């Protein structure tokens, strides 16, 4: 079994607490589903948010999905002037038998524009 990193991102329409939580739940759930992960395979998840998102910690959404025992951390992305606004990102570290080439990185909503090369 190998340790792999899985990237993901989504974009919200507004800095609204419920929208941030809903979009993060969707992102986390989609990463888990597309990569065939079970709860015990998730080592940790690092969440980032663009500086314009301050209404809630994205990690709360993962806790609401039952990941209270998974190490979760939130940080703010650097404020690059031409960056896509209102974006939530994650990097999940997982244990999996999948080769790196079979990892499904997940880019949802407007965040597809960030990585069209690997967005599913």
PDB file of C-alpha atoms in Angstrom, residues 30-38 103-104:
ATOM      1  CA  UNK A  30     -16.422  13.239  -4.662  1.00  0.00           C
ATOM      2  CA  UNK A  31     -12.709  12.701  -3.917  1.00  0.00           C
ATOM      3  CA  UNK A  32     -13.602   9.736  -1.687  1.00  0.00           C
ATOM      4  CA  UNK A  33     -16.019   8.209  -4.218  1.00  0.00           C
ATOM      5  CA  UNK A  34     -13.871   8.623  -7.337  1.00  0.00           C
ATOM      6  CA  UNK A  35     -10.831   7.150  -5.625  1.00  0.00           C
ATOM      7  CA  UNK A  36     -12.641   4.257  -3.933  1.00  0.00           C
ATOM      8  CA  UNK A  37     -11.474   5.325  -0.480  1.00  0.00           C
ATOM      9  CA  UNK A  38     -12.756   4.138   2.845  1.00  0.00           C
ATOM     10  CA  UNK A 103      -5.485   8.751  -8.847  1.00  0.00           C
ATOM     11  CA  UNK A 104      -8.540  10.856  -9.678  1.00  0.00           C
TER      12      UNK A 104
END
